[in-house]
Amino acid sequence: MTALAIRMARQVRDRINMPASFFVAIALFALFALTVPRFATSGNAENVLRVASILCVVACGQAIVLILGGIEFSFGSSVALASIVTVLVVPDYGVMGGFAAGAAVVLLIGVLNGALIARFHLPPFIVTLGMLMAVAGLAATLAGGLPIDAPPSEAFSWPARGRVLGVPVPVIAAGASVGTLFLVLAYSTIGRLWYLVGANPEAARLSGIRVRTTIFLGYLAASAFCALAAIILTSRVGSGQPSLAPNLPFETIAACAIGGIPLAGGQGRASQVLCGVLIIAMMNNAVVLLNFPVAYQQLMIGAVILGSVLLQKSSGSIGVLWRSSVPKRGGR
Amino acid sequence: MTAPPLLTMTGIAKHYGATCALRDASLRLYPGRVHALLGENGAGKSTLVKMIVGVVRPDGGTITFGDAAVAFRTVRDAVAAGIIPIYQHLSLFPQLTILENLSAFAFGATRDLRASSATLSIEQARAWLSSVGLERDPMTLVEEISIGERQLVEIARGLGQACKVLILDEPTAALTQDETERLFTVVRSLCAQGTAVLFISHKFDEIDSIADDVTILRDGRTVVDGAPIRSLTRDELVRAMLGEAVATGSRELPPPGDVLVEARGLRLHATAEPIDMGIRAGEIVGLAGLVGSGALDIASALAGATPVASGTLLVAGDVIPFGDRHTASKKGIGYVPSDRHLQGLFPVLTAMQNASASSLKVISRRGVVREQAESDRLLPWLRRLKLHPLKTELPAASFSGGNQQKLLMARNLALPGLRVLVVLEPTRGVDIAARETIHQAIIEAALKGVAVLLASSDLDEIEALSHRILVVRQGRISQELPRGTARGALVSALAERDAA
């Protein structure tokens, strides 16, 4: 009976070629819809998506770095520095100039990370951790320790509160990010190179691939996603804040891990990022709706990370569902 | 040899997944004799040693020690029974004193957490050290003494236990002549007291001077089982290690054209003698050498895979920098590395993605990989190499060793503008059918005018495929032999005394 159920579940999954975390997300949605009041309403759905959008955009960048076998922590302070630079630049160069400057700052940090990691063979863990701290210090210095308010304007709040055809702009940005990530990973040459270098850098080098350039471009692309998120985040808080989103890197790593991307490199898909983000967002939302203390959020996310990693390792009955009977293609 | 053997291993087998490390290995150690264990890398020596001390459990076969069958579960059990392994990589703690190191086994055996309870007395330590001929203050830090002295400390530590079997795994690799002599003196006196010694080494001179008996492993099988060392000549030893010539039909090789790739004044190390060599279009040059001879290093340098001290690399007259695989592959130099898993395979990626890794430029347009072009380019190669199963969407890790090797061959045969093919150990750990297919592919590449450099420790392979054979000893090309050279002459060239 169980065997049959597992086989059927596997067939269904293979047909639509979804990551295992997709089924966890569906199951979670069903559970919350049945047990949590007001969870399955259209208003709440929009709320969940809006809250999840920034995490989703940045997690797309984190996924690229994880596929490369690296890790990226500096997102946490680079968005803070970007918000401060944006707010400082807006009075002289306008809203567009401000956002452009903020995005440029994030890209510059990506360039620095990529150069240090690729050119000098430094471990990504240390480089991005050092960058996280150094940039946090720079942001605090620049802001003088306190948040700086942006001059309020329609244009400034558009990235966070605007709508296009009724859809919130952040949700559009998140959708575009996942879509772009999917296309790049599944079809592009650079996506293929990221998989190759992440799967075995030495074999990639001996195959004639420019490993350094590939790694550099990966960190640059990751920072591009982060730059987009920085604009939305700055717009939402309407100010430059030295401690804007300190947990961002950890949440993005959590989202990728829950989605099923192994930290060993060489594997990972856009759909996994999306599922991981949705699982986190739904849990956070359910905790709020149930009026549980917010601290429960962390407890639950922590438990889900450990649980999902354990599931992917396990060879027990649930592990059978997890392992694919048809192997995954790198990019799908 | 009247005494019964102290340690007997018979019919030992061990598989790691699909690869077979040992098929039918046996070994008999007698008290009071030094037993040499020989074999090329991958023959199964280290697996056999790990079984004696309980690190690896055999899949089949029996091990008897004394009168009883044994299966040690940990090194600690083996040591307690009197089997003392001394590894090639020393297992001392450099920041601790000699005394503390000598006490290490005792620490491992006790459950008492107080350090004093298991520490030797200074007098005891002195006695142990002098038994191996080492006059050192036991309070000296291990990092302050020489490698040779450390080896002696390690032996002294083993002797503190009741040592019945001493295992020396390439003990002299880092020793000076003097230190080696000292070690041998200790080994001989141990033997006189009835210890059985297992001695693993690649140095024939040492084996001649210390060993009484010899066992030779090839491909996981014991091919010489405890013969007295005096009964075999050096040529016979090498031949047993490398394998008798299997009757391979001599193949038709294409006539070579002009020189296509050339190394001038190549020095792998600043102190090495320069090497000059060239390979013609359509020519297969075999690079033969024993383990550690440098044959593989020369080959990978010519593929642009490793940096060198100095020299010039020319392909069809164009200078290519050493150590730059990207440029080399752009110039049409294919490279099949010797270590499939570490250097060749992308285990989690699909067979197709593995095969196309060097062809991305030509199968992409405007930054997009065209899957049709990818399959059009690679599938014919995978078919011709008889990839089994021919399911290109399976991850490379799920294929057998021989088929993984075919993926690497396909990657390089499909290299855009392939002109030079450098292949290292192309059929190591590969079954006979796959080996035949890979050999055929190499010859076909040569027929198309590709210059092939084949570095292999498999003499049958070298003889079957090469137009001419370059013999490498001590990092330089010592001899060039024409096709059809008798196996005896080739083996002699390889085994020639290093001192001569």
mmCIF file of N, CA, C and O in Angstrom, chain A residues 67 183-211 262 264-267 325-332, chain B residues 304-306 323 325-326 329-330 335 337 340-350 352-354 356-358 360-361 363-365 367-371 374 393-395 411 415:
data_model
loop_
_atom_site.group_PDB
_atom_site.id
_atom_site.type_symbol
_atom_site.label_atom_id
_atom_site.label_comp_id
_atom_site.label_asym_id
_atom_site.label_seq_id
_atom_site.Cartn_x
_atom_site.Cartn_y
_atom_site.Cartn_z
ATOM 1 N N ILE A 67 25.509 26.976 -6.104
ATOM 2 C CA ILE A 67 25.783 26.066 -7.221
ATOM 3 C C ILE A 67 27.281 26.066 -7.534
ATOM 4 O O ILE A 67 27.867 25.053 -7.864
ATOM 5 N N LEU A 183 15.843 30.618 -16.507
ATOM 6 C CA LEU A 183 16.354 30.659 -17.882
ATOM 7 C C LEU A 183 17.876 30.547 -17.909
ATOM 8 O O LEU A 183 18.451 29.807 -18.707
ATOM 9 N N VAL A 184 18.513 31.296 -17.002
ATOM 10 C CA VAL A 184 19.977 31.310 -17.000
ATOM 11 C C VAL A 184 20.529 29.926 -16.651
ATOM 12 O O VAL A 184 21.434 29.421 -17.308
ATOM 13 N N LEU A 185 19.945 29.304 -15.623
ATOM 14 C CA LEU A 185 20.484 28.010 -15.187
ATOM 15 C C LEU A 185 20.176 26.904 -16.196
ATOM 16 O O LEU A 185 21.005 26.035 -16.459
ATOM 17 N N ALA A 186 18.991 26.949 -16.766
ATOM 18 C CA ALA A 186 18.582 25.837 -17.622
ATOM 19 C C ALA A 186 19.139 25.951 -19.035
ATOM 20 O O ALA A 186 19.404 24.934 -19.673
ATOM 21 N N TYR A 187 19.316 27.144 -19.532
ATOM 22 C CA TYR A 187 19.629 27.273 -20.960
ATOM 23 C C TYR A 187 20.936 27.981 -21.289
ATOM 24 O O TYR A 187 21.507 27.742 -22.339
ATOM 25 N N SER A 188 21.413 28.870 -20.404
ATOM 26 C CA SER A 188 22.533 29.706 -20.843
ATOM 27 C C SER A 188 23.874 28.992 -20.693
ATOM 28 O O SER A 188 24.021 28.046 -19.913
ATOM 29 N N THR A 189 24.844 29.466 -21.444
ATOM 30 C CA THR A 189 26.189 28.912 -21.361
ATOM 31 C C THR A 189 26.809 29.203 -20.005
ATOM 32 O O THR A 189 27.444 28.330 -19.409
ATOM 33 N N ILE A 190 26.614 30.437 -19.509
ATOM 34 C CA ILE A 190 27.228 30.767 -18.214
ATOM 35 C C ILE A 190 26.613 29.900 -17.114
ATOM 36 O O ILE A 190 27.304 29.455 -16.197
ATOM 37 N N GLY A 191 25.309 29.617 -17.229
ATOM 38 C CA GLY A 191 24.672 28.731 -16.251
ATOM 39 C C GLY A 191 25.322 27.359 -16.247
ATOM 40 O O GLY A 191 25.653 26.800 -15.197
ATOM 41 N N ARG A 192 25.546 26.830 -17.457
ATOM 42 C CA ARG A 192 26.200 25.537 -17.568
ATOM 43 C C ARG A 192 27.601 25.572 -16.953
ATOM 44 O O ARG A 192 28.024 24.652 -16.256
ATOM 45 N N LEU A 193 28.304 26.686 -17.203
ATOM 46 C CA LEU A 193 29.655 26.805 -16.649
ATOM 47 C C LEU A 193 29.618 26.821 -15.118
ATOM 48 O O LEU A 193 30.489 26.257 -14.459
ATOM 49 N N TRP A 194 28.596 27.480 -14.552
ATOM 50 C CA TRP A 194 28.486 27.493 -13.083
ATOM 51 C C TRP A 194 28.325 26.088 -12.545
ATOM 52 O O TRP A 194 28.929 25.708 -11.548
ATOM 53 N N TYR A 195 27.479 25.280 -13.200
ATOM 54 C CA TYR A 195 27.298 23.898 -12.752
ATOM 55 C C TYR A 195 28.615 23.119 -12.843
ATOM 56 O O TYR A 195 28.987 22.389 -11.935
ATOM 57 N N LEU A 196 29.326 23.272 -13.961
ATOM 58 C CA LEU A 196 30.563 22.518 -14.174
ATOM 59 C C LEU A 196 31.603 22.879 -13.122
ATOM 60 O O LEU A 196 32.210 22.013 -12.490
ATOM 61 N N VAL A 197 31.800 24.191 -12.931
ATOM 62 C CA VAL A 197 32.815 24.632 -11.973
ATOM 63 C C VAL A 197 32.414 24.216 -10.559
ATOM 64 O O VAL A 197 33.244 23.792 -9.758
ATOM 65 N N GLY A 198 31.103 24.321 -10.243
ATOM 66 C CA GLY A 198 30.654 23.933 -8.910
ATOM 67 C C GLY A 198 30.783 22.438 -8.669
ATOM 68 O O GLY A 198 31.088 22.005 -7.562
ATOM 69 N N ALA A 199 30.588 21.644 -9.717
ATOM 70 C CA ALA A 199 30.615 20.184 -9.553
ATOM 71 C C ALA A 199 32.033 19.676 -9.349
ATOM 72 O O ALA A 199 32.258 18.720 -8.617
ATOM 73 N N ASN A 200 33.006 20.273 -9.983
ATOM 74 C CA ASN A 200 34.404 19.856 -9.834
ATOM 75 C C ASN A 200 35.317 20.901 -10.477
ATOM 76 O O ASN A 200 35.597 20.834 -11.665
ATOM 77 N N PRO A 201 35.792 21.860 -9.681
ATOM 78 C CA PRO A 201 36.574 22.967 -10.254
ATOM 79 C C PRO A 201 37.837 22.512 -10.967
ATOM 80 O O PRO A 201 38.211 23.075 -11.996
ATOM 81 N N GLU A 202 38.491 21.460 -10.434
ATOM 82 C CA GLU A 202 39.733 20.999 -11.059
ATOM 83 C C GLU A 202 39.430 20.363 -12.419
ATOM 84 O O GLU A 202 40.130 20.617 -13.401
ATOM 85 N N ALA A 203 38.382 19.555 -12.472
ATOM 86 C CA ALA A 203 38.007 18.957 -13.760
ATOM 87 C C ALA A 203 37.620 20.050 -14.748
ATOM 88 O O ALA A 203 37.922 19.962 -15.937
ATOM 89 N N ALA A 204 36.965 21.110 -14.259
ATOM 90 C CA ALA A 204 36.577 22.215 -15.132
ATOM 91 C C ALA A 204 37.827 22.891 -15.700
ATOM 92 O O ALA A 204 37.914 23.163 -16.896
ATOM 93 N N ARG A 205 38.799 23.123 -14.842
ATOM 94 C CA ARG A 205 40.034 23.764 -15.305
ATOM 95 C C ARG A 205 40.720 22.902 -16.365
ATOM 96 O O ARG A 205 41.116 23.394 -17.422
ATOM 97 N N LEU A 206 40.811 21.610 -16.091
ATOM 98 C CA LEU A 206 41.501 20.732 -17.031
ATOM 99 C C LEU A 206 40.707 20.536 -18.321
ATOM 100 O O LEU A 206 41.258 20.139 -19.332
ATOM 101 N N SER A 207 39.397 20.842 -18.284
ATOM 102 C CA SER A 207 38.605 20.775 -19.509
ATOM 103 C C SER A 207 38.758 22.041 -20.345
ATOM 104 O O SER A 207 38.124 22.158 -21.388
ATOM 105 N N GLY A 208 39.551 22.983 -19.856
ATOM 106 C CA GLY A 208 39.787 24.201 -20.619
ATOM 107 C C GLY A 208 38.845 25.340 -20.273
ATOM 108 O O GLY A 208 38.805 26.354 -20.982
ATOM 109 N N ILE A 209 38.087 25.189 -19.193
ATOM 110 C CA ILE A 209 37.144 26.245 -18.792
ATOM 111 C C ILE A 209 37.877 27.301 -17.974
ATOM 112 O O ILE A 209 38.754 26.983 -17.169
ATOM 113 N N ARG A 210 37.504 28.573 -18.211
ATOM 114 C CA ARG A 210 38.096 29.653 -17.419
ATOM 115 C C ARG A 210 37.401 29.713 -16.065
ATOM 116 O O ARG A 210 36.368 30.374 -15.899
ATOM 117 N N VAL A 211 37.982 29.016 -15.111
ATOM 118 C CA VAL A 211 37.323 28.847 -13.813
ATOM 119 C C VAL A 211 37.194 30.181 -13.081
ATOM 120 O O VAL A 211 36.147 30.507 -12.532
ATOM 121 N N PRO A 262 21.930 21.392 -2.431
ATOM 122 C CA PRO A 262 23.022 20.970 -1.564
ATOM 123 C C PRO A 262 24.133 22.010 -1.530
ATOM 124 O O PRO A 262 24.421 22.646 -2.550
ATOM 125 N N ALA A 264 27.138 21.479 -1.372
ATOM 126 C CA ALA A 264 28.372 20.930 -1.942
ATOM 127 C C ALA A 264 28.658 21.479 -3.342
ATOM 128 O O ALA A 264 29.761 21.336 -3.845
ATOM 129 N N GLY A 265 27.679 22.136 -3.981
ATOM 130 C CA GLY A 265 27.925 22.711 -5.294
ATOM 131 C C GLY A 265 27.553 21.788 -6.435
ATOM 132 O O GLY A 265 27.407 20.586 -6.266
ATOM 133 N N GLY A 266 27.379 22.386 -7.625
ATOM 134 C CA GLY A 266 27.091 21.605 -8.822
ATOM 135 C C GLY A 266 25.625 21.288 -9.049
ATOM 136 O O GLY A 266 25.267 20.793 -10.102
ATOM 137 N N GLN A 267 24.783 21.571 -8.058
ATOM 138 C CA GLN A 267 23.370 21.243 -8.194
ATOM 139 C C GLN A 267 22.519 22.385 -7.657
ATOM 140 O O GLN A 267 22.933 23.109 -6.755
ATOM 141 N N SER A 325 13.715 8.977 -9.279
ATOM 142 C CA SER A 325 13.885 7.779 -10.083
ATOM 143 C C SER A 325 14.386 8.165 -11.465
ATOM 144 O O SER A 325 15.134 7.451 -12.101
ATOM 145 N N VAL A 326 13.966 9.314 -11.929
ATOM 146 C CA VAL A 326 14.553 9.886 -13.137
ATOM 147 C C VAL A 326 15.497 10.983 -12.663
ATOM 148 O O VAL A 326 15.089 11.871 -11.938
ATOM 149 N N PRO A 327 16.775 10.898 -13.018
ATOM 150 C CA PRO A 327 17.721 11.866 -12.492
ATOM 151 C C PRO A 327 17.401 13.269 -12.970
ATOM 152 O O PRO A 327 16.897 13.471 -14.078
ATOM 153 N N LYS A 328 17.751 14.219 -12.105
ATOM 154 C CA LYS A 328 17.488 15.610 -12.453
ATOM 155 C C LYS A 328 18.469 16.054 -13.514
ATOM 156 O O LYS A 328 19.639 15.707 -13.466
ATOM 157 N N ARG A 329 18.006 16.844 -14.401
ATOM 158 C CA ARG A 329 18.943 17.509 -15.290
ATOM 159 C C ARG A 329 19.457 18.699 -14.519
ATOM 160 O O ARG A 329 18.754 19.270 -13.704
ATOM 161 N N GLY A 330 20.690 19.050 -14.824
ATOM 162 C CA GLY A 330 21.319 20.122 -14.072
ATOM 163 C C GLY A 330 20.415 21.328 -13.891
ATOM 164 O O GLY A 330 20.220 21.815 -12.806
ATOM 165 N N GLY A 331 19.825 21.800 -14.938
ATOM 166 C CA GLY A 331 19.187 23.106 -14.870
ATOM 167 C C GLY A 331 17.689 23.106 -14.627
ATOM 168 O O GLY A 331 17.125 24.167 -14.476
ATOM 169 N N ARG A 332 17.054 21.943 -14.687
ATOM 170 C CA ARG A 332 15.591 22.006 -14.568
ATOM 171 C C ARG A 332 15.125 21.820 -13.151
ATOM 172 O O ARG A 332 15.501 20.878 -12.518
ATOM 173 N N GLY B 304 49.611 21.367 -20.958
ATOM 174 C CA GLY B 304 49.348 22.695 -20.398
ATOM 175 C C GLY B 304 48.593 22.625 -19.083
ATOM 176 O O GLY B 304 47.978 23.594 -18.657
ATOM 177 N N ALA B 305 48.616 21.460 -18.441
ATOM 178 C CA ALA B 305 47.816 21.298 -17.223
ATOM 179 C C ALA B 305 48.568 21.723 -15.975
ATOM 180 O O ALA B 305 47.950 22.099 -14.987
ATOM 181 N N THR B 306 49.896 21.648 -16.019
ATOM 182 C CA THR B 306 50.653 22.002 -14.820
ATOM 183 C C THR B 306 51.741 23.015 -15.168
ATOM 184 O O THR B 306 52.327 22.944 -16.242
ATOM 185 N N GLY B 323 51.028 25.382 -18.224
ATOM 186 C CA GLY B 323 50.161 25.593 -17.068
ATOM 187 C C GLY B 323 48.914 26.392 -17.371
ATOM 188 O O GLY B 323 48.274 26.904 -16.456
ATOM 189 N N ARG B 325 45.584 25.640 -19.149
ATOM 190 C CA ARG B 325 44.751 24.665 -19.858
ATOM 191 C C ARG B 325 43.776 25.347 -20.819
ATOM 192 O O ARG B 325 43.414 24.791 -21.849
ATOM 193 N N HIS B 326 43.317 26.544 -20.436
ATOM 194 C CA HIS B 326 42.344 27.218 -21.290
ATOM 195 C C HIS B 326 42.923 27.484 -22.683
ATOM 196 O O HIS B 326 42.335 27.126 -23.700
ATOM 197 N N SER B 329 43.670 24.190 -24.585
ATOM 198 C CA SER B 329 42.517 23.507 -25.178
ATOM 199 C C SER B 329 41.981 24.306 -26.358
ATOM 200 O O SER B 329 41.455 23.739 -27.307
ATOM 201 N N LYS B 330 42.133 25.626 -26.310
ATOM 202 C CA LYS B 330 41.725 26.446 -27.455
ATOM 203 C C LYS B 330 42.582 26.136 -28.678
ATOM 204 O O LYS B 330 42.133 26.211 -29.822
ATOM 205 N N TYR B 335 43.096 16.564 -23.215
ATOM 206 C CA TYR B 335 43.808 16.044 -22.053
ATOM 207 C C TYR B 335 42.899 15.122 -21.249
ATOM 208 O O TYR B 335 41.876 15.554 -20.739
ATOM 209 N N PRO B 337 43.067 13.266 -17.916
ATOM 210 C CA PRO B 337 43.937 13.197 -16.744
ATOM 211 C C PRO B 337 43.975 11.793 -16.144
ATOM 212 O O PRO B 337 43.147 10.948 -16.470
ATOM 213 N N ARG B 340 40.676 9.956 -12.644
ATOM 214 C CA ARG B 340 39.348 10.168 -13.204
ATOM 215 C C ARG B 340 38.443 10.944 -12.256
ATOM 216 O O ARG B 340 37.758 11.876 -12.653
ATOM 217 N N HIS B 341 38.452 10.562 -10.982
ATOM 218 C CA HIS B 341 37.481 11.154 -10.066
ATOM 219 C C HIS B 341 37.862 12.555 -9.634
ATOM 220 O O HIS B 341 37.031 13.453 -9.605
ATOM 221 N N LEU B 342 39.136 12.752 -9.319
ATOM 222 C CA LEU B 342 39.532 14.060 -8.814
ATOM 223 C C LEU B 342 39.650 15.080 -9.936
ATOM 224 O O LEU B 342 39.320 16.242 -9.754
ATOM 225 N N GLN B 343 40.132 14.639 -11.105
ATOM 226 C CA GLN B 343 40.488 15.616 -12.121
ATOM 227 C C GLN B 343 39.606 15.593 -13.358
ATOM 228 O O GLN B 343 39.687 16.501 -14.172
ATOM 229 N N GLY B 344 38.784 14.551 -13.482
ATOM 230 C CA GLY B 344 38.086 14.431 -14.751
ATOM 231 C C GLY B 344 36.582 14.574 -14.686
ATOM 232 O O GLY B 344 35.975 15.256 -15.501
ATOM 233 N N LEU B 345 35.988 13.944 -13.696
ATOM 234 C CA LEU B 345 34.547 13.756 -13.722
ATOM 235 C C LEU B 345 33.798 14.884 -13.021
ATOM 236 O O LEU B 345 34.267 15.446 -12.036
ATOM 237 N N PHE B 346 32.600 15.192 -13.532
ATOM 238 C CA PHE B 346 31.650 16.022 -12.796
ATOM 239 C C PHE B 346 30.567 15.061 -12.309
ATOM 240 O O PHE B 346 29.560 14.849 -13.002
ATOM 241 N N PRO B 347 30.747 14.455 -11.128
ATOM 242 C CA PRO B 347 29.922 13.300 -10.771
ATOM 243 C C PRO B 347 28.424 13.585 -10.724
ATOM 244 O O PRO B 347 27.632 12.729 -11.112
ATOM 245 N N VAL B 348 28.017 14.778 -10.264
ATOM 246 C CA VAL B 348 26.581 15.030 -10.108
ATOM 247 C C VAL B 348 25.928 15.478 -11.409
ATOM 248 O O VAL B 348 24.712 15.555 -11.493
ATOM 249 N N LEU B 349 26.719 15.805 -12.421
ATOM 250 C CA LEU B 349 26.142 16.280 -13.675
ATOM 251 C C LEU B 349 25.912 15.103 -14.630
ATOM 252 O O LEU B 349 26.461 14.021 -14.449
ATOM 253 N N THR B 350 25.107 15.350 -15.652
ATOM 254 C CA THR B 350 24.718 14.252 -16.533
ATOM 255 C C THR B 350 25.882 13.810 -17.417
ATOM 256 O O THR B 350 26.881 14.518 -17.572
ATOM 257 N N MET B 352 25.878 13.648 -20.597
ATOM 258 C CA MET B 352 26.029 14.579 -21.710
ATOM 259 C C MET B 352 26.783 15.826 -21.276
ATOM 260 O O MET B 352 27.679 16.299 -21.983
ATOM 261 N N GLN B 353 26.417 16.365 -20.116
ATOM 262 C CA GLN B 353 27.106 17.563 -19.633
ATOM 263 C C GLN B 353 28.581 17.276 -19.376
ATOM 264 O O GLN B 353 29.433 18.139 -19.562
ATOM 265 N N ASN B 354 28.889 16.056 -18.947
ATOM 266 C CA ASN B 354 30.279 15.668 -18.771
ATOM 267 C C ASN B 354 31.015 15.627 -20.107
ATOM 268 O O ASN B 354 32.145 16.083 -20.219
ATOM 269 N N SER B 356 30.290 17.152 -22.922
ATOM 270 C CA SER B 356 30.336 18.379 -23.712
ATOM 271 C C SER B 356 31.126 19.501 -23.039
ATOM 272 O O SER B 356 31.195 20.607 -23.566
ATOM 273 N N ALA B 357 31.743 19.202 -21.875
ATOM 274 C CA ALA B 357 32.360 20.277 -21.081
ATOM 275 C C ALA B 357 33.427 21.057 -21.844
ATOM 276 O O ALA B 357 33.622 22.245 -21.585
ATOM 277 N N SER B 358 34.114 20.423 -22.791
ATOM 278 C CA SER B 358 35.159 21.139 -23.527
ATOM 279 C C SER B 358 34.659 21.697 -24.854
ATOM 280 O O SER B 358 35.429 22.289 -25.608
ATOM 281 N N LEU B 360 31.753 23.677 -25.157
ATOM 282 C CA LEU B 360 30.654 24.638 -24.938
ATOM 283 C C LEU B 360 30.658 25.771 -25.957
ATOM 284 O O LEU B 360 29.609 26.249 -26.365
ATOM 285 N N LYS B 361 31.857 26.197 -26.359
ATOM 286 C CA LYS B 361 31.944 27.311 -27.313
ATOM 287 C C LYS B 361 31.175 27.004 -28.588
ATOM 288 O O LYS B 361 30.392 27.817 -29.064
ATOM 289 N N ILE B 363 28.903 24.648 -29.179
ATOM 290 C CA ILE B 363 27.506 24.232 -29.096
ATOM 291 C C ILE B 363 26.623 25.354 -28.551
ATOM 292 O O ILE B 363 25.429 25.163 -28.357
ATOM 293 N N SER B 364 27.229 26.525 -28.290
ATOM 294 C CA SER B 364 26.445 27.654 -27.804
ATOM 295 C C SER B 364 26.326 28.699 -28.903
ATOM 296 O O SER B 364 27.207 28.833 -29.747
ATOM 297 N N ARG B 365 25.195 29.402 -28.874
ATOM 298 C CA ARG B 365 25.080 30.565 -29.744
ATOM 299 C C ARG B 365 24.455 31.704 -28.947
ATOM 300 O O ARG B 365 23.457 31.510 -28.279
ATOM 301 N N GLY B 367 25.322 32.958 -26.193
ATOM 302 C CA GLY B 367 25.234 32.701 -24.759
ATOM 303 C C GLY B 367 24.237 31.648 -24.351
ATOM 304 O O GLY B 367 23.958 31.484 -23.165
ATOM 305 N N VAL B 368 23.662 30.942 -25.325
ATOM 306 C CA VAL B 368 22.698 29.902 -24.991
ATOM 307 C C VAL B 368 23.220 28.556 -25.495
ATOM 308 O O VAL B 368 23.671 28.444 -26.634
ATOM 309 N N VAL B 369 23.179 27.547 -24.617
ATOM 310 C CA VAL B 369 23.582 26.205 -25.021
ATOM 311 C C VAL B 369 22.473 25.609 -25.878
ATOM 312 O O VAL B 369 21.335 25.507 -25.438
ATOM 313 N N ARG B 370 22.794 25.216 -27.110
ATOM 314 C CA ARG B 370 21.778 24.593 -27.972
ATOM 315 C C ARG B 370 21.842 23.090 -27.772
ATOM 316 O O ARG B 370 22.806 22.441 -28.153
ATOM 317 N N GLU B 371 20.799 22.554 -27.167
ATOM 318 C CA GLU B 371 20.842 21.142 -26.805
ATOM 319 C C GLU B 371 20.895 20.243 -28.031
ATOM 320 O O GLU B 371 21.486 19.170 -27.991
ATOM 321 N N GLU B 374 24.413 20.165 -29.107
ATOM 322 C CA GLU B 374 25.178 19.409 -28.120
ATOM 323 C C GLU B 374 25.044 17.910 -28.399
ATOM 324 O O GLU B 374 26.037 17.183 -28.484
ATOM 325 N N GLU B 393 21.152 11.308 -19.991
ATOM 326 C CA GLU B 393 20.620 12.176 -18.957
ATOM 327 C C GLU B 393 20.931 11.636 -17.556
ATOM 328 O O GLU B 393 20.641 12.289 -16.559
ATOM 329 N N LEU B 394 21.584 10.468 -17.478
ATOM 330 C CA LEU B 394 21.965 9.926 -16.170
ATOM 331 C C LEU B 394 23.179 10.663 -15.622
ATOM 332 O O LEU B 394 24.057 11.060 -16.385
ATOM 333 N N PRO B 395 23.249 10.829 -14.293
ATOM 334 C CA PRO B 395 24.448 11.464 -13.732
ATOM 335 C C PRO B 395 25.680 10.579 -13.925
ATOM 336 O O PRO B 395 25.584 9.350 -13.880
ATOM 337 N N ARG B 411 34.756 13.591 -24.320
ATOM 338 C CA ARG B 411 34.944 15.025 -24.110
ATOM 339 C C ARG B 411 36.126 15.538 -24.925
ATOM 340 O O ARG B 411 36.063 16.607 -25.538
ATOM 341 N N LEU B 415 36.698 17.612 -28.811
ATOM 342 C CA LEU B 415 37.263 18.952 -28.619
ATOM 343 C C LEU B 415 37.369 19.672 -29.964
ATOM 344 O O LEU B 415 37.908 19.123 -30.923
#
